[in-house]
Structures are given as C-alpha cells and as structure tokens.
Coordinates of C-alpha atoms and ligand atoms in Angstrom, one line a residue:
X866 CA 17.4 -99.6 -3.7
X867 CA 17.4 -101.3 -7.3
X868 CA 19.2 -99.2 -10.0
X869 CA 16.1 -98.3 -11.7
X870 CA 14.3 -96.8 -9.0
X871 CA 17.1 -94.5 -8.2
X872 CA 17.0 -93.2 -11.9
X873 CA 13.6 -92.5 -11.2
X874 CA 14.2 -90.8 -8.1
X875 CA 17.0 -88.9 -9.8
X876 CA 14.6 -87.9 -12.6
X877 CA 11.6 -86.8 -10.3
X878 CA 14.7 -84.6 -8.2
X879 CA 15.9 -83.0 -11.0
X880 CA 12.5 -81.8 -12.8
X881 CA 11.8 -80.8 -8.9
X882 CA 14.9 -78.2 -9.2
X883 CA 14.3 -77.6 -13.2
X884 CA 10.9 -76.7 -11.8
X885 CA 12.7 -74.1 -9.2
X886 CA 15.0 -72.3 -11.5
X887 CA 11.6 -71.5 -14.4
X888 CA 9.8 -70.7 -10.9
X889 CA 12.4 -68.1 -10.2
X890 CA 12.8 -66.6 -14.2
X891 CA 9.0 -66.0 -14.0
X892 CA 9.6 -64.1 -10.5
X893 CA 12.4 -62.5 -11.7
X894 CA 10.6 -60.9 -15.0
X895 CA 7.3 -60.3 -13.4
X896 CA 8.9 -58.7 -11.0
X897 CA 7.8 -54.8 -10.6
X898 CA 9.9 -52.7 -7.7
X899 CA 9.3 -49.1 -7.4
X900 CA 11.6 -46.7 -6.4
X901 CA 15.4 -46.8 -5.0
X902 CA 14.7 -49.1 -2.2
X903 CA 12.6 -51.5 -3.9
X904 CA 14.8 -52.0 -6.9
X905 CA 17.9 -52.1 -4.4
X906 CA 16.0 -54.9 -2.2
X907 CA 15.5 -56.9 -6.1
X908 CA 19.3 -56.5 -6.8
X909 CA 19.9 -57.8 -3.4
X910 CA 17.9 -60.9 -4.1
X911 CA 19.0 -62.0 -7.7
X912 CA 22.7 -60.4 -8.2
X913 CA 23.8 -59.8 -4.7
X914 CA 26.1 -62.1 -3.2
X915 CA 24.0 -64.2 -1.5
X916 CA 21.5 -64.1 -3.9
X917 CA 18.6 -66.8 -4.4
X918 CA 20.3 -68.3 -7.4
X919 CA 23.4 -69.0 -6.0
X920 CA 22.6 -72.0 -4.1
X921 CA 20.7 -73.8 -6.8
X922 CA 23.9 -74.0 -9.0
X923 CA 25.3 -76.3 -6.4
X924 CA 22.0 -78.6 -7.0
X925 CA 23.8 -79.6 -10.5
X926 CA 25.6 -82.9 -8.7
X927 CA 22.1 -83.9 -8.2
X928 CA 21.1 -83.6 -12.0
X929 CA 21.8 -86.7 -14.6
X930 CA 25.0 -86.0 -16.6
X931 CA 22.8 -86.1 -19.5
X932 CA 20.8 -82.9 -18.0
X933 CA 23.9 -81.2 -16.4
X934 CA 24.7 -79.2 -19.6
X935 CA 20.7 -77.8 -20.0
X936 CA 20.7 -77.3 -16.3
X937 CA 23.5 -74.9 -16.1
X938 CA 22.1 -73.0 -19.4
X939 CA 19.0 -72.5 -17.3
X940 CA 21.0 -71.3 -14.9
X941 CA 22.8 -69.2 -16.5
X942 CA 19.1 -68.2 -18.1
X943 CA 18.2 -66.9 -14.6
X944 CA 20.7 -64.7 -14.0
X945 CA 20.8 -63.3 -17.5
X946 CA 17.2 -62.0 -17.1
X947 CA 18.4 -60.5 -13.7
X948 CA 21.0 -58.1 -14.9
X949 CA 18.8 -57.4 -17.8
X950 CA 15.9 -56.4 -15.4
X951 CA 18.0 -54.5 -13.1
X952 CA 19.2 -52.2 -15.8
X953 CA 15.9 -51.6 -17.6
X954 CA 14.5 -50.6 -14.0
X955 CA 17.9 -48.5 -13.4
X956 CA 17.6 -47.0 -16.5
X957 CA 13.7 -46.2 -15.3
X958 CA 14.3 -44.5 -12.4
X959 CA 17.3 -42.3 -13.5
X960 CA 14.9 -40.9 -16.2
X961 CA 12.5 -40.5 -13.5
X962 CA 14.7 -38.8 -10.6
X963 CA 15.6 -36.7 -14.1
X964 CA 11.9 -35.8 -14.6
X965 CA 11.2 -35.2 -11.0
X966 CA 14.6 -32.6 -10.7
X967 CA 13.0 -31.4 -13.4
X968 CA 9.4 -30.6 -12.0
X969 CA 10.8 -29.0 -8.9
X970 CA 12.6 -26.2 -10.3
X971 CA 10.9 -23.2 -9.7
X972 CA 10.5 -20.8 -12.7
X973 CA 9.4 -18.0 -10.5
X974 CA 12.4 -17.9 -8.2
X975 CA 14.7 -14.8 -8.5
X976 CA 17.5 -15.5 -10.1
X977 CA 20.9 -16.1 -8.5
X978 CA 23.2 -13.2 -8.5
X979 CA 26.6 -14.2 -10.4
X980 CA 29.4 -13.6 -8.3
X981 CA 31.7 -10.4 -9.8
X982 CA 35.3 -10.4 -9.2
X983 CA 36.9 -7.6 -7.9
X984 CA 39.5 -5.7 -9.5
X985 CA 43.4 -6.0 -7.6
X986 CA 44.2 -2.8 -5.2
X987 CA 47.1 -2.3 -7.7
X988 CA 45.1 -1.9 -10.5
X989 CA 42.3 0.1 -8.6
X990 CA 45.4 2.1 -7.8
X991 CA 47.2 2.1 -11.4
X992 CA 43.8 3.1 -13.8
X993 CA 43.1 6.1 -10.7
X994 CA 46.8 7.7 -11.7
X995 CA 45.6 7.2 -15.4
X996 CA 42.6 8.8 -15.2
X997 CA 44.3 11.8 -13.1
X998 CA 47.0 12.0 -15.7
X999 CA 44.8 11.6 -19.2
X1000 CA 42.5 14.1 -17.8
X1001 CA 45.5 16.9 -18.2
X1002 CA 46.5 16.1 -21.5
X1003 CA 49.2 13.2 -21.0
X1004 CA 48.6 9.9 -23.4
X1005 CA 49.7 6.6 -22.3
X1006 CA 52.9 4.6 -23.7
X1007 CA 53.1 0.7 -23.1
X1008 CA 56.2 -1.1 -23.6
X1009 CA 58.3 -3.9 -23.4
X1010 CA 59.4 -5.9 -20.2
X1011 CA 62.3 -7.4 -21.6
X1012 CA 64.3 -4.2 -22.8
X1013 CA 67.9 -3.6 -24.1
X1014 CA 70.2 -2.5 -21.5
X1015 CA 70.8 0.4 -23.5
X1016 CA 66.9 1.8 -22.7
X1017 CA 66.9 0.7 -19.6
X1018 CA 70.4 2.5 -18.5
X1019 CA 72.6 4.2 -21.2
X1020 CA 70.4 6.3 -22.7
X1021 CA 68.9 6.9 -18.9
X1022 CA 72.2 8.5 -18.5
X1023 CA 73.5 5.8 -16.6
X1024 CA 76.6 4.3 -19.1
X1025 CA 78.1 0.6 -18.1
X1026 CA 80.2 1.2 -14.8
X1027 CA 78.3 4.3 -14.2
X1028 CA 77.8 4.1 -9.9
X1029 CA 74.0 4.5 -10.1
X1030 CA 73.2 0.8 -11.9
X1031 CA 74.2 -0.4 -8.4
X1032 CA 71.1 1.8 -7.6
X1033 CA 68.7 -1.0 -9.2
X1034 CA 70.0 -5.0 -8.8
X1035 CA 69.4 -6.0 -12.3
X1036 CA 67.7 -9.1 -13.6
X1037 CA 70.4 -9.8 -16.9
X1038 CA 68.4 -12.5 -19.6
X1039 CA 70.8 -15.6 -19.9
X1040 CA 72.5 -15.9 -22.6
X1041 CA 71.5 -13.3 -24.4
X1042 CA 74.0 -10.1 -24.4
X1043 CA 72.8 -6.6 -23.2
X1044 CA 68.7 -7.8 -22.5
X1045 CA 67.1 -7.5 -19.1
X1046 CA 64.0 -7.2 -17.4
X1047 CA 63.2 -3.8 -17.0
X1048 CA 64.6 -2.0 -13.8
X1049 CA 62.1 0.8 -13.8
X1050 CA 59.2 2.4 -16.6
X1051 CA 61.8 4.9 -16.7
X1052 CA 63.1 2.9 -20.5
X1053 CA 59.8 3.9 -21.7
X1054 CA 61.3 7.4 -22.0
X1055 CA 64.1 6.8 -23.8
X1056 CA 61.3 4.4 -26.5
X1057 CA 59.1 7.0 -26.8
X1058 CA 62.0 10.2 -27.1
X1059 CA 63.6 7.6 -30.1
X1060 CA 60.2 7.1 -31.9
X1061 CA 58.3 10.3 -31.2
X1062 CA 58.8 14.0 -31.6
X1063 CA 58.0 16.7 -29.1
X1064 CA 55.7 18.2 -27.3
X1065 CA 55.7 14.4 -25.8
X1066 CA 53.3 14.2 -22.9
X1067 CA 53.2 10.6 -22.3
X1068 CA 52.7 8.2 -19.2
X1069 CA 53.7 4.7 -18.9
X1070 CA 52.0 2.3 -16.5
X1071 CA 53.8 -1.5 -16.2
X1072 CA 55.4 -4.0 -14.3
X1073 CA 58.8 -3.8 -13.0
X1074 CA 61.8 -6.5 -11.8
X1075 CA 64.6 -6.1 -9.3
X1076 CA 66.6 -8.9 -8.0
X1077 CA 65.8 -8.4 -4.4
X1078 CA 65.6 -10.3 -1.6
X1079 CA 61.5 -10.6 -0.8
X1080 CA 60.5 -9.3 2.2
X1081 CA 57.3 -7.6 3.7
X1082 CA 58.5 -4.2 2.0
X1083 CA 60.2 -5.4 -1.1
X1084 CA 59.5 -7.4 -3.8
X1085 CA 61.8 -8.7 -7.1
X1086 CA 58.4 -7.8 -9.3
X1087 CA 56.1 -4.4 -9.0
X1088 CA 54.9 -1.8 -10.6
X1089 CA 55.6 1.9 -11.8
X1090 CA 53.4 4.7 -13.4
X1091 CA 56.1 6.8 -15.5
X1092 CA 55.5 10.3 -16.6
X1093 CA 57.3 12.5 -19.0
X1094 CA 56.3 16.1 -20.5
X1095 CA 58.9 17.5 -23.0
X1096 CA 58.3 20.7 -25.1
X1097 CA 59.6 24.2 -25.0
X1098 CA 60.3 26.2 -21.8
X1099 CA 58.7 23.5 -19.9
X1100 CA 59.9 24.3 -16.4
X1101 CA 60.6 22.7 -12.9
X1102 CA 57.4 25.3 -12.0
X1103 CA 55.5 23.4 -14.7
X1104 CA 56.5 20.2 -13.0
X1105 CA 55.5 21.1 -9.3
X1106 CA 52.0 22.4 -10.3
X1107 CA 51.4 19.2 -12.7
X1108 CA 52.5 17.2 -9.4
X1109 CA 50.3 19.1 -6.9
X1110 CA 47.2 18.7 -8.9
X1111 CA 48.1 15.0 -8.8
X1112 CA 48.5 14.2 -5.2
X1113 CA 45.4 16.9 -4.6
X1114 CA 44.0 14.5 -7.2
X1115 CA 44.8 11.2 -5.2
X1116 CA 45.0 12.0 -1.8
X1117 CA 42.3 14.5 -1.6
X1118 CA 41.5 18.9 -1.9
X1119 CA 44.0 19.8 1.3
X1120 CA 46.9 17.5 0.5
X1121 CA 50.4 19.0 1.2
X1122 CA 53.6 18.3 -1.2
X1123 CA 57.5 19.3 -0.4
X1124 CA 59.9 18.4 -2.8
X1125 CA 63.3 17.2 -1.4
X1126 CA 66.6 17.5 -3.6
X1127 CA 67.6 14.2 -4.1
X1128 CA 69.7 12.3 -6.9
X1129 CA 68.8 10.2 -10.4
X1130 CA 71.1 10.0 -13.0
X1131 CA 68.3 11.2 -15.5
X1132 CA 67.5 14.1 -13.7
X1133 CA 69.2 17.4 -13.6
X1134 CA 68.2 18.9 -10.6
X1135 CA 66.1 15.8 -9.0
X1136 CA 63.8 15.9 -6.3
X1137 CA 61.7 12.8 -4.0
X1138 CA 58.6 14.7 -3.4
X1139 CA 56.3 14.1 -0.2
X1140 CA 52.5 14.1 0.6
X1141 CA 51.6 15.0 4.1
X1142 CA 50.2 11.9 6.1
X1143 CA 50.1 13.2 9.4
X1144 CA 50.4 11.9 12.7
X1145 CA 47.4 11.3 14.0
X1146 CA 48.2 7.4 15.7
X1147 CA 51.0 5.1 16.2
X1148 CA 51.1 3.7 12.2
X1149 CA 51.4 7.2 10.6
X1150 CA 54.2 7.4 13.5
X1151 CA 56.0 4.4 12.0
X1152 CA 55.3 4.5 8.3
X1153 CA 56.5 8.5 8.6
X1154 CA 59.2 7.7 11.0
X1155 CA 57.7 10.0 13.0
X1156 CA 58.0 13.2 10.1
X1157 CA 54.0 13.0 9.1
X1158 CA 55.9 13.0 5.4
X1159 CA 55.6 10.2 3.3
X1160 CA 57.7 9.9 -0.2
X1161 CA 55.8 9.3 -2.9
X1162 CA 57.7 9.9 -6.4
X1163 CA 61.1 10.6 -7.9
X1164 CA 61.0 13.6 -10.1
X1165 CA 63.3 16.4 -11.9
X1166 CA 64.3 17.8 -15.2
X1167 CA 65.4 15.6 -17.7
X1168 CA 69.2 15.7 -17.9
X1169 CA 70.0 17.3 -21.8
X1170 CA 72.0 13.7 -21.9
X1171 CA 69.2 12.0 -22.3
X1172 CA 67.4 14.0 -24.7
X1173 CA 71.0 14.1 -26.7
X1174 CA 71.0 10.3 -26.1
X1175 CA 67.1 10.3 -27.5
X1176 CA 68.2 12.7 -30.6
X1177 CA 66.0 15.6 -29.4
X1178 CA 68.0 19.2 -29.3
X1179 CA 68.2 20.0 -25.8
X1180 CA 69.1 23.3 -26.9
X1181 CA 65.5 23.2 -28.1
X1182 CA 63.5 21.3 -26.0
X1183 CA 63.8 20.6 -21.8
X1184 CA 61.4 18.3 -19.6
X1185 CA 60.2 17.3 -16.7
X1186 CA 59.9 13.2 -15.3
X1187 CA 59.0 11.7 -12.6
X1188 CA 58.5 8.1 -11.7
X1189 CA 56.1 6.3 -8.6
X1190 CA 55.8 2.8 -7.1
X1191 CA 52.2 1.7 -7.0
X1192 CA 52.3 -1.2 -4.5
X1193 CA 53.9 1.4 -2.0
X1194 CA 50.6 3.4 -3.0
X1195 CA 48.2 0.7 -2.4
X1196 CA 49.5 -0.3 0.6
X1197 CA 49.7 3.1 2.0
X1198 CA 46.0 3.8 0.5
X1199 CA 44.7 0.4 2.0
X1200 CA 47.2 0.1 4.7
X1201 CA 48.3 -3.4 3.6
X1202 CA 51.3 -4.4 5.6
X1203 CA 53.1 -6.6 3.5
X1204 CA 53.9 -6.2 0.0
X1205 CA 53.6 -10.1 -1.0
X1206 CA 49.9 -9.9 0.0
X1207 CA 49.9 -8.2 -3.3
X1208 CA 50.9 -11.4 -5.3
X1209 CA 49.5 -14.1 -3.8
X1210 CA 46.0 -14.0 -5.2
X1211 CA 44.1 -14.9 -2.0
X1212 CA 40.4 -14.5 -2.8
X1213 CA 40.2 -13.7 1.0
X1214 CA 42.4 -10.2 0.1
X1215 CA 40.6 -9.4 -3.5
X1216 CA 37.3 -9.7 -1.8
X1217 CA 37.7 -6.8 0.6
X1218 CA 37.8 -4.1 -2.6
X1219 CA 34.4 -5.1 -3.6
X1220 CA 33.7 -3.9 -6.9
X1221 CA 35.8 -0.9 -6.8
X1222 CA 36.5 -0.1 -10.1
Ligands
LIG889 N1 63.2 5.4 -12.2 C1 63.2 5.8 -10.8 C2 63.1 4.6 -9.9 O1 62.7 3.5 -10.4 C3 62.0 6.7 -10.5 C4 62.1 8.0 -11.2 C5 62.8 9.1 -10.6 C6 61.7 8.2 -12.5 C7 62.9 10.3 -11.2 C8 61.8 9.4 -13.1 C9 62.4 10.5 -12.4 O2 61.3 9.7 -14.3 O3 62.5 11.7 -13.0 O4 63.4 4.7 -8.8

C-alpha cells in the first residue's frame, strides 16, 4: 500500500472514531434516566469501570500524531459531561426522595408519646422520708461531701483515737490534712448546731462514702436521711412518737416499732429501732433472720458533748437524732437483692418504677 493511501486510510479511521466519541457526548447529555435504577444503570455505562468510554481511549494509537492531542481533549470532553450529568441527576432525585418523604407524612397521625424517665428507687425512697418529715415541722439541711474530720467525728463525740472511728472505714482526701468524704449525714448536725440556734428541727438527706469492700449488701458510696430536733425538754418520748408516725408513715397504718438499746458515740442513751416485717415466706425468714424484725434507723438523745462541742448550753437545750440508710430501704421496699443494682444505671432496673414519683 503506497504511503499516501495509508494517510488517507488513517484519516478516514480517525474521523470514523472522532465521529464515535461526539456520538457518545450527544448520548451522554441527551440522556434522561428516571429514578434510582435508571440513573444507576447511566453511571454504570459512562463512569463505571467498564464503561463505554474506556475502550475508545485505547483507539488514540490509531489517530495521526498531529490529532492525538485533540483526540484525548475529546476524550477527556466525554467524560467531563458524564460526572457533570450524573450529579445534576443525583442532585435531582435527592431533592425528590426529599419531596416525596415529605408528602407522606401524615399530619393527622397521633402524635408519638415521648418516652419519660423514671425517677431511681433511691430517690422515690429519699423525697417519700422528706415529705413524711416536712410534713411535721422539720426543714431540710444540705451539705458538703467532703467535710473536715472535725464535723464528721470530733464534734460527733468521737475524738482522734476514740474506738468508735473504727465503727466507719474512712475515705481520708490525699494530701490534704484532716478532710474526708463524709462517713455518715450525721456532720450535718454538728454544721447546722455551729450556724444555727435552737429550736433546730432539721433533716439532712445526701450521699455517703465508706471504704468497704463491695459486695451484694455493702457499698463504699450510699445514702442517709439525717434527723435532728433540739429545743427545750425535748424528750426520748418525743423521739419514739416522731419515729412511730414515720415508719406508720412509710410502711403503712398497723406498722410495729421496738427500740433496741444499742451504742453511738453521739447518743446518750442510743437505740436501733425495728419495724415489724413478718414472716409470712422464706425471704422475710432470711432478711429477719428468722425474728420478723427488721432494723431500720439509729437513734438517741444527743450526748450534751456534742451540743457543748456545737456551743449550745446543754443545760438548756437536749435533743433527739437518729440516722437511716436508704438503699437498705429501697431494697427492702422493692426487694432488690443486691445493693450494686443501685449504681449501675441499667435502664432494664429504672424502667420497672414507672413514673413513680
Ligand atoms: N450516723 C449513724 C450511722 O451512720 C446513724 C445514726 C445513729 C445517726 C444514731 C444518728 C443517731 O443521728 O442518733 O450509722
């Protein structure tokens, strides 16, 4: 074949493909898919990997050098006007699927009911002993967690060395002298005797820390309800009626008390007092071990020490305290078996008290 016909032939080949690539631009931006599939199926075909451009790049050995450069602009063309077609008709059908989520919503529906939380058994337990104790008269005192040893034990009548800190394992603050975390809502009383004057008729609701090993009955954080009434010729009589019309209040009308002698250094005498459970199955057996008598508080007359301590005349003045746990009380209440169920926040727990508040 002379030289000259192959240049023609060359020439004729190349417009041939030149001819292919406009062919396929025109395709491209006439080009109208409708919905997902359809514009998937044109993605596929121009921009996929085996797309129908692909193949016509390697066509550029058969185009004259002279050509080669406008060939591969063409080229590049083609699959310029792809990607810009593929995200106009993305963008379309977005807005669409947008539009159409829009259209079905049905404005006559009932609404959805949002989803309450429930309040924790230990605060359904805690605001019920604050309700029963405001009702009669008693205010409530909120203090600090971190406390100086000294309101926490010495003025508590319980002096460095004294045997009864052994009572409480302490949490002691690192570092800095004579600060823990409070042993018991009893250091409320000595805050409140300091600041305050009698009649005082005060309770004191708050968290607690003992450095206890954890275990299904003991915990090293929980709380207390403290109470504290002193005034003139308030007596132990004072104290057992205030304390009857409690547990009648908690437990319900025919609840029994007792009040069993027992010892706290900021007590002078000091009982534990009881509500009657009963025995009516093999629990109230083993959480009365086997009595039907179930401590709930520590109570007594506050030693004159600590209203000397407090700067309050105890020739003047006497009082009665007593001080409760309230996990033990929403345990016994909702007969939860292990105290750490209390802090663990499981949804699966909180759910079961409803909206109890
Ligand atoms: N603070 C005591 C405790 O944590 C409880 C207590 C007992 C408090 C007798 C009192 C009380 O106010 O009079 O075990």
């Amino acid at each position: 074949m002379s030289e000259y016909l192959r240049q023609t032939n060359r020439k004729n080949m190349a417009k041939e493909i030149f001819d292919k690539v406009e062919a396929i631009i025109v395709e491209i931006q006439a080009a109208q898919p409708e919905g997902a599939e359809a514009i998937e199926q044109f993605r596929i075909k121009y921009l996929g990997t085996k797309n129908i451009i692909k193949p016509l790049m390697g066509e550029i050995r058969n185009i004259p050098n002279e050509q080669k450069k406008e060939f591969g602009q063409l080229i590049n063309k083609a699959k310029e006007v792809a990607e810009e077609k593929f995200a106009a008709l993305q963008a379309v059908s977005v807005a669409e699927a947008a539009q159409s989520d829009a259209n079905s919503i049905d404005l006559t529906a009932p609404g959805e009911p949002l989803a309450l939380g429930a309040r924790h058994p230990v605060s359904i337990m805690m605001n019920r002993i604050i309700e029963i104790f405001t009702r009669i008269g008693f205010t409530i005192a909120e203090e600090r967690e971190i406390e100086a040893d000294w309101y926490n034990f010495t003025a508590m009548n319980t002096p460095e060395d004294h045997p009864a800190r052994d009572m409480q394992d302490t949490f002691y603050m690192r570092g800095i002298e004579n600060m823990l975390l409070r042993t018991h809502t009893s250091s409320v009383q000595a805050r409140v005797m300091t600041t305050q004057k009698p009649p005082i008729r005060i309770i004191a609701p708050g968290r607690v820390y003992r450095n206890e090993t954890i275990s299904s009955r003991s915990h090293c954080q929980f709380h207390q309800v403290e109470g504290l009434y002193v005034d003139e010729k308030v007596s132990f009589a004072d104290m057992k009626q205030t304390l009857l019309y409690f547990a009648k209040e908690m437990y319900g009308p025919q609840t029994e008390i007792r009040l069993r002698p027992s010892y706290f250094p900021f007590t002078e005498p000091s009982a534990e007092m009881d509500v009657y459970w009963g025995l009516k199955d093999e629990t109230d057996y083993r959480i009365t071990k086997g009595t039907g008598w179930l401590e709930i508080l520590g109570c007594g007359m506050v030693d004159p020490a600590v209203l000397e301590n407090c700067g309050i005349n105890s020739k003047k003045y006497t009082g009665f305290a007593f001080g409760m746990g309230i996990e033990r009380q929403a345990m016994l209440k909702y007969r939860i078996s292990d105290i750490r169920y209390l802090f663990e926040n499981d949804v699966r727990l909180m759910k079961q008290f409803g909206r109890a508040f």
